Amino acid sequence: MARIESSLQVTKSVAEVYRFMNVPDNHARFIPNMQEFKQISSGTFGQVGTKVRGLLNYFGILKIEVPYEIIEVEQDHKLAMKGKMGPVQFKDGYILDPAEKGTRINFCVELNPTGWTVLLKPFAGLIGEIHARETLANLKRELNGNQ
């Protein structure tokens, strides 16, 4: 298993960032290559147990369905999910903390290759690091665009 953590600061308040992240369609705007991110369970998004269907699109030719489930929520502070991308299981999450000029967003992703993807374990850290960097850069771009 590879665990990667990364963080950045945005000028939005914790409440504004949490509100943005609590809208399913917004995740498709900042998760790299995510074409669609739709809630498939009943109830309100942002509750433990909420199920989501993501659709990754690579170069318009490779589409991968990604099931997610929200596993941890703390109002205006934390949102964590688990999912599966083919034979790779993962957990990721966001922790929001007040900062002097906005919010510090801490992002963590844990990748657990299974089956034939265990051959990729030596690269899991690098893959996760690139994903974390792109996710946070996209999130910052989206939040700054909403100022």
Coordinates of N, CA, C and O in Angstrom, one line a residue:
M1 N 0.8 -1.2 0.0 CA 0.0 0.0 0.0 C 0.9 1.2 0.0 O 1.9 1.3 0.7
A2 N 0.5 2.2 -0.8 CA 1.2 3.5 -0.8 C 0.3 4.6 -0.2 O -0.9 4.6 -0.5
R3 N 0.8 5.4 0.6 CA 0.1 6.5 1.3 C 0.8 7.8 0.9 O 2.0 7.9 1.2
I4 N 0.1 8.7 0.3 CA 0.6 10.0 -0.1 C -0.2 11.1 0.5 O -1.5 11.0 0.5
E5 N 0.5 12.1 1.0 CA -0.2 13.3 1.6 C 0.4 14.5 0.9 O 1.5 14.6 0.7
S6 N -0.5 15.5 0.7 CA -0.1 16.7 0.1 C -1.1 17.8 0.6 O -2.2 17.5 1.0
S7 N -0.7 19.0 0.6 CA -1.5 20.1 1.1 C -1.3 21.4 0.3 O -0.2 21.6 -0.3
L8 N -2.2 22.3 0.4 CA -2.1 23.6 -0.1 C -3.0 24.6 0.6 O -3.9 24.1 1.4
Q9 N -2.9 25.8 0.4 CA -3.7 26.8 1.0 C -4.5 27.6 0.0 O -4.0 27.9 -1.1
V10 N -5.8 27.9 0.3 CA -6.6 28.7 -0.6 C -7.2 29.8 0.2 O -7.2 29.8 1.5
T11 N -7.6 30.9 -0.5 CA -8.1 32.1 0.2 C -9.6 31.9 0.7 O -10.1 32.8 1.4
K12 N -10.3 30.9 0.3 CA -11.7 30.7 0.7 C -11.7 30.2 2.2 O -10.8 29.6 2.7
S13 N -12.8 30.5 2.8 CA -13.0 30.0 4.2 C -13.2 28.5 4.2 O -13.6 27.9 3.2
V14 N -13.1 27.9 5.4 CA -13.3 26.5 5.5 C -14.7 26.1 5.1 O -15.0 25.2 4.4
A15 N -15.7 26.9 5.6 CA -17.1 26.7 5.2 C -17.3 26.7 3.7 O -18.1 25.9 3.2
E16 N -16.7 27.7 3.0 CA -16.9 27.8 1.6 C -16.3 26.6 0.9 O -16.9 26.1 -0.1
V17 N -15.1 26.2 1.3 CA -14.4 25.0 0.7 C -15.3 23.8 0.9 O -15.5 23.0 0.0
Y18 N -15.8 23.6 2.1 CA -16.6 22.4 2.4 C -17.9 22.4 1.6 O -18.3 21.3 1.1
R19 N -18.5 23.5 1.5 CA -19.7 23.6 0.7 C -19.5 23.2 -0.7 O -20.2 22.5 -1.4
F20 N -18.4 23.7 -1.3 CA -18.0 23.4 -2.7 C -17.8 21.9 -2.8 O -18.2 21.2 -3.7
M21 N -17.1 21.3 -1.9 CA -16.8 19.8 -1.9 C -18.0 19.0 -1.6 O -18.0 17.8 -1.9
N22 N -19.0 19.5 -1.1 CA -20.2 18.8 -0.7 C -21.2 18.8 -1.9 O -22.4 18.4 -1.7
V23 N -20.8 19.2 -3.1 CA -21.6 19.1 -4.3 C -21.0 18.1 -5.2 O -19.9 18.3 -5.7
P24 N -21.7 16.9 -5.4 CA -21.1 15.9 -6.2 C -20.5 16.3 -7.6 O -19.4 15.9 -7.9
D25 N -21.2 17.1 -8.3 CA -20.8 17.5 -9.6 C -19.4 18.3 -9.6 O -18.7 18.2 -10.5
N26 N -19.2 18.9 -8.5 CA -17.9 19.7 -8.4 C -16.7 18.8 -8.4 O -15.6 19.2 -8.8
H27 N -16.8 17.5 -7.9 CA -15.7 16.6 -7.9 C -15.2 16.3 -9.3 O -14.0 16.1 -9.5
A28 N -16.1 16.3 -10.3 CA -15.7 16.0 -11.6 C -14.9 17.2 -12.2 O -14.2 17.1 -13.2
R29 N -15.0 18.4 -11.5 CA -14.2 19.5 -12.0 C -12.8 19.6 -11.4 O -12.0 20.3 -12.0
F30 N -12.5 18.8 -10.4 CA -11.1 18.8 -9.9 C -10.4 17.5 -9.8 O -9.2 17.5 -9.7
I31 N -11.1 16.4 -9.8 CA -10.4 15.1 -9.8 C -9.9 14.9 -11.3 O -10.7 14.9 -12.2
P32 N -8.6 14.6 -11.4 CA -8.0 14.5 -12.8 C -8.7 13.4 -13.6 O -9.0 12.3 -13.1
N33 N -9.1 13.8 -14.8 CA -9.7 12.9 -15.8 C -11.1 12.4 -15.4 O -11.6 11.5 -16.1
M34 N -11.7 13.0 -14.4 CA -13.0 12.6 -14.0 C -14.0 13.3 -14.9 O -14.2 14.5 -14.9
Q35 N -14.7 12.5 -15.7 CA -15.8 13.0 -16.6 C -17.1 13.2 -15.9 O -17.8 14.1 -16.2
E36 N -17.4 12.3 -15.0 CA -18.7 12.3 -14.3 C -18.5 11.8 -12.9 O -17.7 10.9 -12.6
F37 N -19.3 12.4 -12.0 CA -19.3 12.0 -10.6 C -20.7 12.2 -10.1 O -21.1 13.3 -9.7
K38 N -21.4 11.1 -10.0 CA -22.9 11.2 -9.7 C -23.2 10.3 -8.5 O -22.8 9.2 -8.4
Q39 N -24.0 10.9 -7.7 CA -24.5 10.1 -6.5 C -25.5 9.1 -7.0 O -26.4 9.4 -7.8
I40 N -25.4 7.8 -6.5 CA -26.3 6.8 -7.0 C -27.1 6.2 -5.8 O -28.0 5.4 -6.0
S41 N -26.9 6.7 -4.6 CA -27.7 6.2 -3.5 C -28.7 7.3 -3.1 O -28.5 8.5 -3.5
S42 N -29.7 7.0 -2.3 CA -30.7 8.0 -1.9 C -30.1 8.8 -0.8 O -29.1 8.4 -0.2
G43 N -30.8 9.9 -0.5 CA -30.3 10.7 0.6 C -29.5 11.9 0.2 O -29.3 12.1 -1.0
T44 N -28.9 12.5 1.2 CA -28.1 13.7 0.9 C -26.6 13.3 0.7 O -26.1 12.5 1.5
F45 N -26.0 14.0 -0.2 CA -24.6 13.8 -0.4 C -23.8 14.3 0.8 O -24.3 15.2 1.5
G46 N -22.7 13.7 1.1 CA -21.9 14.1 2.2 C -22.3 13.4 3.5 O -21.9 13.8 4.6
Q47 N -23.0 12.3 3.4 CA -23.3 11.5 4.6 C -22.5 10.1 4.5 O -22.3 9.6 3.4
V48 N -22.0 9.6 5.6 CA -21.4 8.3 5.6 C -22.3 7.3 4.9 O -23.5 7.2 5.2
G49 N -21.8 6.5 4.0 CA -22.6 5.5 3.3 C -23.1 5.9 2.0 O -23.5 5.1 1.2
T50 N -23.0 7.2 1.7 CA -23.4 7.7 0.4 C -22.5 7.0 -0.7 O -21.3 6.9 -0.6
K51 N -23.2 6.5 -1.8 CA -22.5 5.9 -2.9 C -22.5 6.8 -4.1 O -23.5 7.4 -4.4
V52 N -21.4 6.8 -4.8 CA -21.2 7.6 -6.0 C -20.6 6.8 -7.1 O -19.8 5.8 -6.9
R53 N -21.0 7.1 -8.3 CA -20.4 6.5 -9.5 C -19.5 7.6 -10.2 O -20.1 8.6 -10.6
G54 N -18.2 7.3 -10.3 CA -17.4 8.2 -11.0 C -17.1 7.6 -12.4 O -17.1 6.3 -12.5
L55 N -16.8 8.4 -13.4 CA -16.4 7.9 -14.7 C -15.1 8.6 -15.1 O -15.2 9.9 -15.3
L56 N -14.0 7.9 -15.2 CA -12.7 8.5 -15.6 C -12.7 8.4 -17.1 O -13.1 7.4 -17.7
N57 N -12.1 9.4 -17.8 CA -12.0 9.4 -19.2 C -10.6 9.7 -19.6 O -10.1 10.8 -19.4
Y58 N -9.9 8.8 -20.2 CA -8.5 9.0 -20.6 C -8.4 9.1 -22.1 O -8.7 8.1 -22.8
F59 N -8.1 10.3 -22.6 CA -7.9 10.5 -24.0 C -9.1 10.3 -24.9 O -9.0 10.1 -26.1
G60 N -10.3 10.2 -24.3 CA -11.5 9.9 -25.0 C -11.7 8.5 -25.5 O -12.7 8.2 -26.1
I61 N -10.8 7.6 -25.2 CA -10.9 6.2 -25.6 C -11.0 5.2 -24.5 O -11.5 4.2 -24.7
L62 N -10.4 5.5 -23.4 CA -10.4 4.6 -22.3 C -11.3 5.2 -21.2 O -10.9 6.2 -20.6
K63 N -12.4 4.6 -20.9 CA -13.3 5.0 -19.8 C -13.4 4.0 -18.7 O -13.6 2.8 -19.0
I64 N -13.2 4.4 -17.5 CA -13.2 3.5 -16.4 C -14.2 4.0 -15.3 O -14.1 5.1 -14.9
E65 N -15.1 3.1 -15.0 CA -16.1 3.4 -14.0 C -15.4 3.2 -12.6 O -14.7 2.2 -12.4
V66 N -15.7 4.1 -11.7 CA -15.1 4.1 -10.4 C -16.2 4.2 -9.3 O -16.8 5.3 -9.2
P67 N -16.5 3.1 -8.6 CA -17.5 3.2 -7.5 C -16.8 3.8 -6.3 O -15.7 3.5 -5.9
Y68 N -17.5 4.8 -5.6 CA -17.0 5.4 -4.4 C -18.0 5.2 -3.3 O -19.2 5.1 -3.6
E69 N -17.6 5.3 -2.1 CA -18.5 5.3 -0.9 C -17.9 6.3 0.1 O -16.7 6.2 0.4
I70 N -18.7 7.2 0.6 CA -18.2 8.1 1.6 C -18.1 7.3 2.9 O -19.0 6.7 3.4
I71 N -16.9 7.4 3.5 CA -16.6 6.6 4.7 C -16.4 7.5 6.0 O -16.4 7.0 7.1
E72 N -16.2 8.8 5.8 CA -15.9 9.6 6.9 C -16.3 11.1 6.6 O -16.0 11.6 5.6
V73 N -17.1 11.7 7.5 CA -17.5 13.1 7.3 C -17.5 13.8 8.7 O -17.9 13.2 9.7
E74 N -17.0 15.0 8.6 CA -17.0 15.9 9.8 C -17.3 17.3 9.2 O -16.5 17.8 8.5
Q75 N -18.5 17.8 9.5 CA -18.9 19.1 9.0 C -17.8 20.1 9.0 O -17.2 20.4 10.1
D76 N -17.6 20.8 7.9 CA -16.6 21.8 7.7 C -15.2 21.4 8.1 O -14.4 22.3 8.5
H77 N -14.9 20.1 8.1 CA -13.6 19.7 8.4 C -13.0 18.5 7.6 O -11.9 18.6 7.2
K78 N -13.8 17.5 7.4 CA -13.3 16.3 6.8 C -14.3 15.6 5.9 O -15.5 15.6 6.2
L79 N -13.8 15.1 4.7 CA -14.6 14.3 3.8 C -13.7 13.2 3.3 O -12.6 13.5 2.7
A80 N -14.0 11.9 3.5 CA -13.2 10.8 3.1 C -14.0 9.8 2.3 O -15.2 9.6 2.7
M81 N -13.4 9.1 1.3 CA -14.1 8.1 0.5 C -13.2 6.9 0.3 O -12.0 7.0 0.4
K82 N -13.8 5.8 0.0 CA -13.1 4.7 -0.5 C -13.6 4.3 -1.9 O -14.8 4.7 -2.2
G83 N -12.8 3.7 -2.7 CA -13.3 3.3 -4.0 C -12.4 2.2 -4.6 O -11.5 1.7 -4.0
K84 N -12.8 1.9 -5.8 CA -12.1 0.8 -6.5 C -12.0 1.2 -8.0 O -13.0 1.6 -8.6
M85 N -10.7 1.2 -8.5 CA -10.5 1.5 -9.9 C -9.9 0.3 -10.5 O -8.7 0.0 -10.4
G86 N -10.8 -0.6 -11.1 CA -10.3 -1.9 -11.5 C -9.9 -2.7 -10.3 O -10.5 -2.7 -9.3
P87 N -8.7 -3.2 -10.4 CA -8.1 -4.0 -9.3 C -7.4 -3.2 -8.2 O -6.8 -3.8 -7.3
V88 N -7.5 -1.9 -8.4 CA -6.8 -1.0 -7.4 C -7.8 -0.4 -6.4 O -8.7 0.3 -6.8
Q89 N -7.7 -0.8 -5.1 CA -8.6 -0.2 -4.1 C -7.9 1.0 -3.6 O -6.7 1.1 -3.5
F90 N -8.7 2.0 -3.2 CA -8.1 3.2 -2.6 C -9.0 3.9 -1.6 O -10.2 3.6 -1.5
K91 N -8.4 4.7 -0.8 CA -9.1 5.6 0.1 C -8.5 7.0 -0.1 O -7.2 7.1 -0.3
D92 N -9.3 8.0 -0.1 CA -8.8 9.3 -0.2 C -9.6 10.2 0.7 O -10.7 9.9 1.0
G93 N -9.1 11.4 1.0 CA -9.8 12.3 1.9 C -9.2 13.6 1.9 O -8.0 13.9 1.6
Y94 N -10.0 14.6 2.4 CA -9.6 16.0 2.5 C -9.9 16.4 4.0 O -10.9 16.1 4.5
I95 N -8.9 17.0 4.5 CA -9.1 17.6 5.9 C -8.9 19.1 5.7 O -7.9 19.6 5.1
L96 N -9.8 19.9 6.2 CA -9.8 21.4 6.0 C -9.5 22.0 7.4 O -10.1 21.7 8.4
D97 N -8.5 22.9 7.4 CA -8.1 23.6 8.6 C -8.1 25.1 8.3 O -7.6 25.5 7.3
P98 N -8.5 25.9 9.3 CA -8.4 27.3 9.1 C -6.9 27.7 9.0 O -6.1 27.1 9.7
A99 N -6.7 28.7 8.2 CA -5.3 29.2 8.0 C -5.4 30.7 8.2 O -6.5 31.3 8.1
E100 N -4.3 31.4 8.3 CA -4.3 32.8 8.5 C -5.1 33.6 7.4 O -5.8 34.5 7.7
K101 N -4.9 33.1 6.2 CA -5.6 33.8 5.1 C -6.5 32.9 4.3 O -6.4 32.8 3.0
G102 N -7.2 32.1 4.9 CA -8.1 31.1 4.2 C -8.2 29.8 4.9 O -8.4 29.6 6.1
T103 N -7.9 28.7 4.0 CA -8.0 27.4 4.4 C -6.8 26.5 4.0 O -6.4 26.7 2.8
R104 N -6.3 25.7 4.8 CA -5.3 24.7 4.4 C -6.1 23.4 4.1 O -6.8 22.9 4.9
I105 N -5.9 22.9 2.9 CA -6.5 21.7 2.5 C -5.4 20.6 2.5 O -4.4 20.7 1.8
N106 N -5.7 19.6 3.3 CA -4.8 18.5 3.4 C -5.4 17.3 2.6 O -6.6 16.9 3.0
F107 N -4.7 16.8 1.6 CA -5.3 15.7 0.9 C -4.4 14.4 1.1 O -3.2 14.5 1.1
C108 N -5.1 13.3 1.3 CA -4.4 12.0 1.5 C -5.0 11.0 0.6 O -6.2 10.9 0.4
V109 N -4.1 10.2 0.0 CA -4.6 9.1 -0.8 C -3.8 7.8 -0.5 O -2.6 7.9 -0.3
E110 N -4.5 6.7 -0.3 CA -3.9 5.4 -0.1 C -4.3 4.5 -1.2 O -5.5 4.3 -1.5
L111 N -3.3 4.0 -1.9 CA -3.5 3.1 -3.0 C -3.1 1.6 -2.6 O -2.0 1.4 -2.0
N112 N -4.0 0.7 -2.9 CA -3.8 -0.7 -2.6 C -4.0 -1.6 -3.8 O -5.1 -2.0 -4.0
P113 N -2.9 -1.7 -4.6 CA -3.0 -2.6 -5.8 C -3.3 -4.0 -5.4 O -2.7 -4.5 -4.4
T114 N -4.2 -4.7 -6.1 CA -4.5 -6.1 -5.9 C -4.4 -6.8 -7.3 O -4.3 -6.2 -8.3
G115 N -4.4 -8.1 -7.2 CA -4.4 -8.9 -8.5 C -3.1 -8.6 -9.2 O -2.0 -8.4 -8.7
W116 N -3.2 -8.5 -10.5 CA -2.0 -8.3 -11.4 C -1.4 -6.9 -11.2 O -0.2 -6.7 -11.5
T117 N -2.2 -6.0 -10.6 CA -1.6 -4.6 -10.4 C -0.6 -4.6 -9.2 O 0.1 -3.5 -9.1
V118 N -0.4 -5.7 -8.5 CA 0.7 -5.7 -7.5 C 2.0 -5.5 -8.1 O 3.0 -5.0 -7.5
L119 N 2.1 -5.8 -9.4 CA 3.3 -5.5 -10.2 C 3.7 -4.1 -10.2 O 4.8 -3.7 -10.5
L120 N 2.6 -3.2 -10.1 CA 2.8 -1.8 -10.1 C 3.1 -1.1 -8.8 O 3.3 0.1 -8.7
K121 N 3.2 -2.0 -7.7 CA 3.4 -1.4 -6.4 C 4.6 -0.5 -6.3 O 4.6 0.5 -5.7
P122 N 5.8 -0.8 -7.0 CA 6.9 0.1 -6.9 C 6.6 1.5 -7.4 O 7.3 2.5 -7.1
F123 N 5.6 1.6 -8.3 CA 5.2 2.9 -8.9 C 4.0 3.6 -8.2 O 3.6 4.7 -8.6
A124 N 3.4 2.9 -7.3 CA 2.2 3.4 -6.7 C 2.4 4.7 -6.0 O 1.5 5.6 -6.1
G125 N 3.5 4.9 -5.3 CA 3.8 6.1 -4.6 C 3.9 7.3 -5.6 O 3.3 8.4 -5.4
L126 N 4.6 7.1 -6.7 CA 4.7 8.1 -7.8 C 3.4 8.4 -8.4 O 3.0 9.6 -8.6
I127 N 2.6 7.4 -8.7 CA 1.3 7.6 -9.3 C 0.4 8.4 -8.3 O -0.3 9.3 -8.7
G128 N 0.4 8.0 -7.1 CA -0.4 8.7 -6.1 C 0.1 10.1 -5.9 O -0.7 11.1 -5.7
E129 N 1.4 10.4 -5.9 CA 1.9 11.7 -5.7 C 1.5 12.6 -6.9 O 1.1 13.8 -6.7
I130 N 1.5 12.1 -8.1 CA 1.1 12.9 -9.3 C -0.4 13.2 -9.2 O -0.9 14.3 -9.4
H131 N -1.2 12.2 -8.8 CA -2.6 12.4 -8.6 C -2.9 13.4 -7.5 O -3.8 14.3 -7.8
A132 N -2.3 13.3 -6.4 CA -2.5 14.3 -5.3 C -2.2 15.7 -5.8 O -2.9 16.7 -5.5
R133 N -1.0 15.9 -6.4 CA -0.6 17.2 -6.9 C -1.6 17.8 -7.9 O -2.0 18.9 -7.8
E134 N -2.1 17.0 -8.9 CA -3.0 17.4 -9.9 C -4.4 17.7 -9.2 O -5.0 18.7 -9.6
T135 N -4.8 16.9 -8.3 CA -6.1 17.1 -7.6 C -6.1 18.4 -6.9 O -7.1 19.2 -7.1
L136 N -5.1 18.7 -6.1 CA -5.1 19.9 -5.4 C -4.9 21.1 -6.3 O -5.5 22.2 -6.0
A137 N -4.1 21.0 -7.3 CA -4.0 22.2 -8.3 C -5.3 22.5 -8.9 O -5.7 23.6 -9.0
N138 N -6.0 21.4 -9.3 CA -7.3 21.6 -10.0 C -8.3 22.2 -9.0 O -9.2 23.1 -9.3
L139 N -8.3 21.7 -7.7 CA -9.2 22.2 -6.7 C -9.0 23.7 -6.4 O -9.9 24.5 -6.3
K140 N -7.7 24.1 -6.3 CA -7.4 25.5 -6.1 C -7.9 26.3 -7.3 O -8.4 27.4 -7.1
R141 N -7.7 25.8 -8.5 CA -8.1 26.6 -9.7 C -9.6 26.8 -9.6 O -10.1 27.9 -9.9
E142 N -10.4 25.7 -9.3 CA -11.8 25.8 -9.2 C -12.3 26.7 -8.1 O -13.2 27.5 -8.3
L143 N -11.7 26.7 -7.0 CA -12.0 27.5 -5.9 C -11.7 29.0 -6.2 O -12.5 29.9 -5.9
N144 N -10.6 29.2 -6.8 CA -10.2 30.6 -7.2 C -11.1 31.2 -8.2 O -11.4 32.3 -8.3
G145 N -11.6 30.3 -9.1 CA -12.5 30.7 -10.1 C -13.9 31.1 -9.6 O -14.7 31.7 -10.2
N146 N -14.2 30.7 -8.3 CA -15.5 31.0 -7.7 C -15.4 32.1 -6.7 O -16.2 32.3 -5.9
Q147 N -14.3 33.0 -6.9 CA -14.2 34.1 -6.0 C -15.1 35.2 -6.4 O -15.4 35.4 -7.5

